[in-house]
PDB file of C-alpha atoms in Angstrom:
ATOM      1  CA  GLU A1001      -2.925  15.996 -17.736  1.00 84.00           C
ATOM      2  CA  ALA A1002      -4.486  18.936 -19.522  1.00 85.00           C
ATOM      3  CA  GLN A1003      -1.701  20.940 -20.976  1.00 94.00           C
ATOM      4  CA  VAL A1004      -0.166  23.081 -23.829  1.00 97.00           C
ATOM      5  CA  THR A1005       3.282  21.740 -24.955  1.00 97.00           C
ATOM      6  CA  GLN A1006       5.876  23.544 -27.029  1.00 98.00           C
ATOM      7  CA  ASN A1007       8.962  22.200 -28.652  1.00 98.00           C
ATOM      8  CA  PRO A1008      11.831  22.916 -28.613  1.00 97.00           C
ATOM      9  CA  ARG A1009      12.091  24.729 -25.371  1.00 97.00           C
ATOM     10  CA  TYR A1010      15.382  26.326 -26.310  1.00 97.00           C
ATOM     11  CA  LEU A1011      16.806  26.800 -29.808  1.00 97.00           C
ATOM     12  CA  ILE A1012      19.915  28.503 -31.126  1.00 97.00           C
ATOM     13  CA  THR A1013      20.064  28.909 -34.905  1.00 96.00           C
ATOM     14  CA  VAL A1014      21.537  30.983 -37.548  1.00 96.00           C
ATOM     15  CA  THR A1015      20.095  33.642 -39.852  1.00 97.00           C
ATOM     16  CA  GLY A1016      18.120  32.206 -42.837  1.00 96.00           C
ATOM     17  CA  LYS A1017      17.832  28.613 -41.490  1.00 97.00           C
ATOM     18  CA  LYS A1018      14.152  27.696 -41.615  1.00 97.00           C
ATOM     19  CA  LEU A1019      12.759  26.518 -38.331  1.00 97.00           C
ATOM     20  CA  THR A1020       9.439  25.350 -36.866  1.00 98.00           C
ATOM     21  CA  VAL A1021       8.271  25.565 -33.295  1.00 98.00           C
ATOM     22  CA  THR A1022       5.543  23.142 -32.474  1.00 98.00           C
ATOM     23  CA  CYS A1023       2.496  23.779 -30.183  1.00 98.00           C
ATOM     24  CA  SER A1024       0.209  21.047 -29.260  1.00 98.00           C
ATOM     25  CA  GLN A1025      -2.834  21.007 -26.793  1.00 97.00           C
ATOM     26  CA  ASN A1026      -4.832  18.070 -25.556  1.00 95.00           C
ATOM     27  CA  MET A1027      -7.842  19.886 -24.352  1.00 94.00           C
ATOM     28  CA  ASN A1028      -9.893  19.928 -27.604  1.00 93.00           C
ATOM     29  CA  HIS A1029      -9.572  23.799 -27.652  1.00 94.00           C
ATOM     30  CA  GLU A1030     -10.795  25.619 -30.767  1.00 93.00           C
ATOM     31  CA  TYR A1031      -8.709  28.759 -30.197  1.00 94.00           C
ATOM     32  CA  MET A1032      -4.945  28.866 -30.326  1.00 96.00           C
ATOM     33  CA  SER A1033      -2.514  31.749 -30.457  1.00 97.00           C
ATOM     34  CA  TRP A1034       1.295  32.581 -30.708  1.00 98.00           C
ATOM     35  CA  TYR A1035       2.911  35.323 -28.783  1.00 98.00           C
ATOM     36  CA  ARG A1036       6.427  36.794 -28.450  1.00 98.00           C
ATOM     37  CA  GLN A1037       7.815  38.393 -25.364  1.00 96.00           C
ATOM     38  CA  ASP A1038      10.624  41.001 -25.477  1.00 96.00           C
ATOM     39  CA  PRO A1039      12.224  43.121 -22.778  1.00 91.00           C
ATOM     40  CA  GLY A1040      10.727  46.570 -22.768  1.00 89.00           C
ATOM     41  CA  LEU A1041       7.942  45.574 -25.181  1.00 92.00           C
ATOM     42  CA  GLY A1042       6.089  42.944 -23.291  1.00 92.00           C
ATOM     43  CA  LEU A1043       3.912  40.311 -24.873  1.00 96.00           C
ATOM     44  CA  ARG A1044       2.721  40.814 -28.408  1.00 97.00           C
ATOM     45  CA  GLN A1045       0.372  38.633 -30.475  1.00 97.00           C
ATOM     46  CA  ILE A1046       1.907  37.107 -33.667  1.00 98.00           C
ATOM     47  CA  TYR A1047      -0.975  35.000 -35.120  1.00 97.00           C
ATOM     48  CA  TYR A1048      -4.082  33.381 -33.834  1.00 96.00           C
ATOM     49  CA  SER A1049      -6.568  30.692 -34.953  1.00 95.00           C
ATOM     50  CA  MET A1050     -10.247  30.553 -34.074  1.00 92.00           C
ATOM     51  CA  ASN A1051     -10.559  27.036 -35.357  1.00 92.00           C
ATOM     52  CA  VAL A1052      -9.188  24.413 -37.803  1.00 94.00           C
ATOM     53  CA  GLU A1053      -8.151  26.144 -41.123  1.00 91.00           C
ATOM     54  CA  VAL A1054      -9.010  29.654 -39.774  1.00 93.00           C
ATOM     55  CA  THR A1055      -5.982  31.797 -38.902  1.00 96.00           C
ATOM     56  CA  ASP A1056      -5.601  35.619 -38.559  1.00 95.00           C
ATOM     57  CA  LYS A1057      -2.762  38.075 -37.999  1.00 95.00           C
ATOM     58  CA  GLY A1058      -1.958  39.522 -34.678  1.00 95.00           C
ATOM     59  CA  ASP A1059       0.087  42.708 -34.023  1.00 94.00           C
ATOM     60  CA  VAL A1060       3.468  41.402 -35.244  1.00 97.00           C
ATOM     61  CA  PRO A1061       2.924  38.720 -37.966  1.00 97.00           C
ATOM     62  CA  GLU A1062       5.893  39.781 -40.260  1.00 97.00           C
ATOM     63  CA  GLY A1063       8.442  37.064 -40.852  1.00 97.00           C
ATOM     64  CA  TYR A1064       6.148  34.322 -39.397  1.00 98.00           C
ATOM     65  CA  LYS A1065       3.766  31.657 -40.775  1.00 98.00           C
ATOM     66  CA  VAL A1066       1.316  29.421 -39.124  1.00 98.00           C
ATOM     67  CA  SER A1067      -1.011  26.637 -40.131  1.00 96.00           C
ATOM     68  CA  ARG A1068      -3.920  24.897 -38.386  1.00 97.00           C
ATOM     69  CA  LYS A1069      -4.478  21.623 -40.180  1.00 97.00           C
ATOM     70  CA  GLU A1070      -5.827  19.910 -37.105  1.00 96.00           C
ATOM     71  CA  LYS A1071      -7.368  21.134 -33.907  1.00 96.00           C
ATOM     72  CA  ARG A1072      -4.592  20.082 -31.503  1.00 97.00           C
ATOM     73  CA  ASN A1073      -1.550  21.516 -33.339  1.00 98.00           C
ATOM     74  CA  PHE A1074      -0.547  25.078 -34.257  1.00 98.00           C
ATOM     75  CA  PRO A1075       3.054  25.220 -35.417  1.00 98.00           C
ATOM     76  CA  LEU A1076       4.943  28.598 -35.873  1.00 98.00           C
ATOM     77  CA  ILE A1077       7.190  28.715 -38.914  1.00 98.00           C
ATOM     78  CA  LEU A1078      10.058  31.075 -39.366  1.00 97.00           C
ATOM     79  CA  GLU A1079      10.969  30.652 -43.059  1.00 95.00           C
ATOM     80  CA  SER A1080      14.062  32.757 -42.934  1.00 97.00           C
ATOM     81  CA  PRO A1081      14.849  33.792 -39.252  1.00 97.00           C
ATOM     82  CA  SER A1082      16.550  36.914 -38.537  1.00 97.00           C
ATOM     83  CA  PRO A1083      18.289  38.202 -35.366  1.00 97.00           C
ATOM     84  CA  ASN A1084      15.382  40.429 -34.640  1.00 97.00           C
ATOM     85  CA  GLN A1085      13.237  37.377 -34.153  1.00 98.00           C
ATOM     86  CA  THR A1086      15.371  36.451 -31.166  1.00 98.00           C
ATOM     87  CA  SER A1087      12.692  36.284 -28.484  1.00 97.00           C
ATOM     88  CA  LEU A1088      10.775  34.186 -25.840  1.00 97.00           C
ATOM     89  CA  TYR A1089       7.719  32.700 -27.610  1.00 98.00           C
ATOM     90  CA  PHE A1090       4.542  31.435 -25.936  1.00 98.00           C
ATOM     91  CA  CYS A1091       1.731  29.430 -27.364  1.00 98.00           C
ATOM     92  CA  ALA A1092      -1.618  29.395 -25.730  1.00 96.00           C
ATOM     93  CA  SER A1093      -5.161  27.846 -26.215  1.00 95.00           C
ATOM     94  CA  SER A1094      -8.636  28.275 -24.912  1.00 92.00           C
ATOM     95  CA  LEU A1095     -11.845  26.445 -25.483  1.00 89.00           C
ATOM     96  CA  GLN A1096     -13.091  29.206 -27.613  1.00 80.00           C
ATOM     97  CA  ALA A1097     -12.139  32.902 -27.962  1.00 70.00           C
ATOM     98  CA  GLY A1098     -15.324  33.999 -26.398  1.00 66.00           C
ATOM     99  CA  ARG A1099     -15.778  36.218 -23.365  1.00 56.00           C
ATOM    100  CA  GLN A1100     -15.728  33.653 -20.639  1.00 61.00           C
ATOM    101  CA  GLU A1101     -12.720  31.557 -21.799  1.00 77.00           C
ATOM    102  CA  THR A1102      -9.478  31.163 -19.745  1.00 85.00           C
ATOM    103  CA  GLN A1103      -6.223  30.925 -21.842  1.00 90.00           C
ATOM    104  CA  TYR A1104      -3.821  28.230 -21.042  1.00 94.00           C
ATOM    105  CA  PHE A1105      -0.188  28.999 -21.875  1.00 96.00           C
ATOM    106  CA  GLY A1106       2.597  26.694 -22.890  1.00 97.00           C
ATOM    107  CA  PRO A1107       5.972  26.781 -21.057  1.00 96.00           C
ATOM    108  CA  GLY A1108       7.655  28.981 -23.616  1.00 97.00           C
ATOM    109  CA  THR A1109      10.398  28.551 -26.263  1.00 97.00           C
ATOM    110  CA  ARG A1110      13.534  30.702 -26.000  1.00 97.00           C
ATOM    111  CA  LEU A1111      14.913  31.377 -29.479  1.00 98.00           C
ATOM    112  CA  LEU A1112      18.327  32.881 -30.292  1.00 98.00           C
ATOM    113  CA  VAL A1113      19.017  33.793 -33.922  1.00 97.00           C
ATOM    114  CA  LEU A1114      22.727  34.469 -34.665  1.00 97.00           C
TER     115      LEU A1114
ATOM    116  CA  LYS B 959       0.168  56.059 -26.583  1.00 59.00           C
ATOM    117  CA  ASN B 960      -0.200  52.325 -25.916  1.00 71.00           C
ATOM    118  CA  GLU B 961      -3.739  50.890 -26.282  1.00 90.00           C
ATOM    119  CA  VAL B 962      -3.174  49.261 -22.864  1.00 95.00           C
ATOM    120  CA  GLU B 963      -1.494  51.039 -19.913  1.00 96.00           C
ATOM    121  CA  GLN B 964      -0.691  49.538 -16.617  1.00 97.00           C
ATOM    122  CA  SER B 965       0.350  51.321 -13.371  1.00 96.00           C
ATOM    123  CA  PRO B 966       2.524  51.255 -11.522  1.00 97.00           C
ATOM    124  CA  GLN B 967       5.360  49.680 -13.579  1.00 96.00           C
ATOM    125  CA  ASN B 968       7.037  48.567 -10.394  1.00 97.00           C
ATOM    126  CA  LEU B 969       5.575  47.977  -7.006  1.00 97.00           C
ATOM    127  CA  THR B 970       7.347  47.048  -3.732  1.00 97.00           C
ATOM    128  CA  ALA B 971       5.296  45.961  -0.682  1.00 97.00           C
ATOM    129  CA  GLN B 972       5.716  44.496   2.715  1.00 97.00           C
ATOM    130  CA  GLU B 973       4.046  41.168   3.496  1.00 97.00           C
ATOM    131  CA  GLY B 974       0.493  41.701   4.552  1.00 97.00           C
ATOM    132  CA  GLU B 975      -0.128  44.849   2.676  1.00 97.00           C
ATOM    133  CA  PHE B 976      -3.049  45.481   0.394  1.00 98.00           C
ATOM    134  CA  ILE B 977      -2.015  45.858  -3.226  1.00 98.00           C
ATOM    135  CA  THR B 978      -3.725  47.408  -6.139  1.00 98.00           C
ATOM    136  CA  ILE B 979      -2.595  47.275  -9.879  1.00 98.00           C
ATOM    137  CA  ASN B 980      -4.388  49.391 -12.563  1.00 98.00           C
ATOM    138  CA  CYS B 981      -5.122  48.802 -16.107  1.00 98.00           C
ATOM    139  CA  SER B 982      -6.457  51.376 -18.555  1.00 97.00           C
ATOM    140  CA  TYR B 983      -7.382  50.826 -22.156  1.00 95.00           C
ATOM    141  CA  SER B 984      -8.494  53.035 -24.988  1.00 91.00           C
ATOM    142  CA  VAL B 985     -10.236  50.709 -27.293  1.00 84.00           C
ATOM    143  CA  GLY B 986     -13.529  48.828 -27.251  1.00 85.00           C
ATOM    144  CA  ILE B 987     -13.153  45.394 -25.889  1.00 88.00           C
ATOM    145  CA  SER B 988     -14.986  42.238 -25.411  1.00 86.00           C
ATOM    146  CA  ALA B 989     -13.023  41.002 -22.310  1.00 90.00           C
ATOM    147  CA  LEU B 990      -9.995  41.639 -20.142  1.00 93.00           C
ATOM    148  CA  HIS B 991      -7.524  39.094 -18.784  1.00 94.00           C
ATOM    149  CA  TRP B 992      -5.187  39.397 -15.837  1.00 97.00           C
ATOM    150  CA  LEU B 993      -2.157  37.159 -16.068  1.00 97.00           C
ATOM    151  CA  GLN B 994       0.701  36.295 -13.674  1.00 98.00           C
ATOM    152  CA  GLN B 995       4.256  35.505 -14.784  1.00 97.00           C
ATOM    153  CA  HIS B 996       6.642  34.224 -12.194  1.00 91.00           C
ATOM    154  CA  PRO B 997      10.477  34.680 -12.528  1.00 84.00           C
ATOM    155  CA  GLY B 998      10.743  31.264 -14.133  1.00 78.00           C
ATOM    156  CA  GLY B 999       8.751  32.592 -17.080  1.00 75.00           C
ATOM    157  CA  GLY B1000       5.535  30.459 -17.007  1.00 91.00           C
ATOM    158  CA  ILE B1001       2.281  32.422 -17.564  1.00 96.00           C
ATOM    159  CA  VAL B1002      -0.903  31.671 -15.635  1.00 95.00           C
ATOM    160  CA  SER B1003      -4.281  33.143 -16.251  1.00 94.00           C
ATOM    161  CA  LEU B1004      -5.733  34.736 -13.131  1.00 96.00           C
ATOM    162  CA  PHE B1005      -8.980  36.135 -14.332  1.00 93.00           C
ATOM    163  CA  MET B1006     -11.096  36.808 -17.327  1.00 92.00           C
ATOM    164  CA  LEU B1007     -13.725  39.373 -16.948  1.00 90.00           C
ATOM    165  CA  SER B1008     -16.168  41.353 -19.109  1.00 89.00           C
ATOM    166  CA  SER B1009     -18.029  43.114 -16.399  1.00 91.00           C
ATOM    167  CA  GLY B1010     -18.238  43.529 -12.595  1.00 94.00           C
ATOM    168  CA  LYS B1011     -15.906  41.779 -10.272  1.00 96.00           C
ATOM    169  CA  LYS B1012     -14.335  38.356  -9.752  1.00 95.00           C
ATOM    170  CA  LYS B1013     -12.663  36.993  -6.648  1.00 96.00           C
ATOM    171  CA  HIS B1014     -10.405  34.067  -6.167  1.00 95.00           C
ATOM    172  CA  GLY B1015      -8.761  33.546  -2.813  1.00 96.00           C
ATOM    173  CA  ARG B1016      -6.908  36.712  -1.947  1.00 97.00           C
ATOM    174  CA  LEU B1017      -7.183  38.099  -5.460  1.00 97.00           C
ATOM    175  CA  ILE B1018      -9.957  40.390  -6.647  1.00 98.00           C
ATOM    176  CA  ALA B1019     -10.356  41.746 -10.153  1.00 97.00           C
ATOM    177  CA  THR B1020     -12.864  44.604 -11.128  1.00 97.00           C
ATOM    178  CA  ILE B1021     -13.605  46.249 -14.426  1.00 96.00           C
ATOM    179  CA  ASN B1022     -15.553  49.313 -15.278  1.00 95.00           C
ATOM    180  CA  ILE B1023     -16.357  49.219 -19.025  1.00 92.00           C
ATOM    181  CA  GLN B1024     -17.652  52.770 -19.098  1.00 92.00           C
ATOM    182  CA  GLU B1025     -14.345  54.047 -17.757  1.00 94.00           C
ATOM    183  CA  LYS B1026     -12.225  51.603 -19.702  1.00 95.00           C
ATOM    184  CA  HIS B1027     -10.444  50.680 -16.511  1.00 96.00           C
ATOM    185  CA  SER B1028      -9.721  47.428 -14.450  1.00 97.00           C
ATOM    186  CA  SER B1029      -7.949  46.906 -11.166  1.00 98.00           C
ATOM    187  CA  LEU B1030      -6.347  43.797  -9.744  1.00 98.00           C
ATOM    188  CA  HIS B1031      -6.247  43.814  -5.930  1.00 98.00           C
ATOM    189  CA  ILE B1032      -4.257  41.402  -3.592  1.00 98.00           C
ATOM    190  CA  THR B1033      -5.237  41.267  -0.075  1.00 96.00           C
ATOM    191  CA  ALA B1034      -2.779  40.153   2.739  1.00 96.00           C
ATOM    192  CA  SER B1035       0.129  40.038   0.305  1.00 97.00           C
ATOM    193  CA  HIS B1036       2.685  37.414   0.638  1.00 97.00           C
ATOM    194  CA  PRO B1037       6.232  36.938  -0.779  1.00 96.00           C
ATOM    195  CA  ARG B1038       5.003  34.204  -3.104  1.00 95.00           C
ATOM    196  CA  ASP B1039       2.868  36.862  -4.775  1.00 96.00           C
ATOM    197  CA  SER B1040       6.054  38.408  -6.200  1.00 97.00           C
ATOM    198  CA  ALA B1041       5.700  38.171 -10.015  1.00 97.00           C
ATOM    199  CA  VAL B1042       4.832  40.238 -12.960  1.00 97.00           C
ATOM    200  CA  TYR B1043       1.106  40.915 -13.448  1.00 98.00           C
ATOM    201  CA  ILE B1044      -0.064  41.576 -16.960  1.00 98.00           C
ATOM    202  CA  CYS B1045      -3.253  43.029 -18.184  1.00 97.00           C
ATOM    203  CA  ALA B1046      -4.597  41.970 -21.647  1.00 95.00           C
ATOM    204  CA  VAL B1047      -7.610  43.153 -23.601  1.00 93.00           C
ATOM    205  CA  ARG B1048      -9.549  41.084 -26.101  1.00 89.00           C
ATOM    206  CA  ALA B1049     -10.744  43.092 -29.104  1.00 84.00           C
ATOM    207  CA  GLY B1050     -14.401  43.721 -29.692  1.00 80.00           C
ATOM    208  CA  GLY B1051     -16.413  43.173 -32.794  1.00 78.00           C
ATOM    209  CA  THR B1052     -15.306  40.553 -35.250  1.00 76.00           C
ATOM    210  CA  SER B1053     -11.704  40.723 -34.152  1.00 76.00           C
ATOM    211  CA  TYR B1054     -12.286  39.092 -30.732  1.00 80.00           C
ATOM    212  CA  GLY B1055      -9.526  36.641 -31.304  1.00 87.00           C
ATOM    213  CA  LYS B1056      -7.034  39.531 -31.033  1.00 90.00           C
ATOM    214  CA  LEU B1057      -5.296  40.195 -27.767  1.00 92.00           C
ATOM    215  CA  THR B1058      -3.367  43.352 -26.808  1.00 94.00           C
ATOM    216  CA  PHE B1059      -1.134  43.476 -23.696  1.00 96.00           C
ATOM    217  CA  GLY B1060      -0.014  45.919 -21.083  1.00 96.00           C
ATOM    218  CA  GLN B1061       3.648  46.293 -20.266  1.00 95.00           C
ATOM    219  CA  GLY B1062       3.254  44.450 -16.966  1.00 96.00           C
ATOM    220  CA  THR B1063       3.676  45.465 -13.354  1.00 97.00           C
ATOM    221  CA  ILE B1064       6.624  43.964 -11.414  1.00 96.00           C
ATOM    222  CA  LEU B1065       5.586  43.200  -7.904  1.00 97.00           C
ATOM    223  CA  THR B1066       8.003  42.469  -5.132  1.00 97.00           C
ATOM    224  CA  VAL B1067       6.693  41.484  -1.694  1.00 97.00           C
ATOM    225  CA  HIS B1068       9.241  41.490   1.073  1.00 97.00           C
ATOM    226  CA  PRO B1069       8.817  39.381   4.237  1.00 96.00           C
TER     227      PRO B1069
END
């Protein structure tokens, strides 16, 4: 089944403890992206990747890192999480970032930083 | 002022009504997405368009590039259409990987 998977789905952690949220797609998509969703602020893009080894900042990249070493995986790394990174995170992918491409979203990861 | 503005923010309708959700944007774009998010949280892409009009079942999306405006229409609305509808624009030029979202429109359809 074609899908985008995220792990973990739920995570409670403490300030400063490094964590990684994984994202994987099985559709051979070139484009992958991370978003966070917060009440009153909606969805905001954190980082995106046009292809392997190519990443770019979105609107809210501070406090996050990403890597794209292989096409199927695009992990989101929080080196030193803080309470303001408590949010609902979505990963998404599409064949390319071009004009006609539909984005496929993962199920979301709910993160609470204490 | 946000780059992407949706209206209305909340919309309540009776089953069977025709619904319109609007999206205006202030920047140059390469394409526009309409997304649906149900109460469980999952996000589904409904349409991606760069010109004209697209139709899928009871849903119709239109875009006017000159006026920087898009509309999502739902004909013969049904309670299962109750969801948050989100407009997102893809930047133009060399930043076309960048996506900016509207605040979303919460739609409730009563039987």
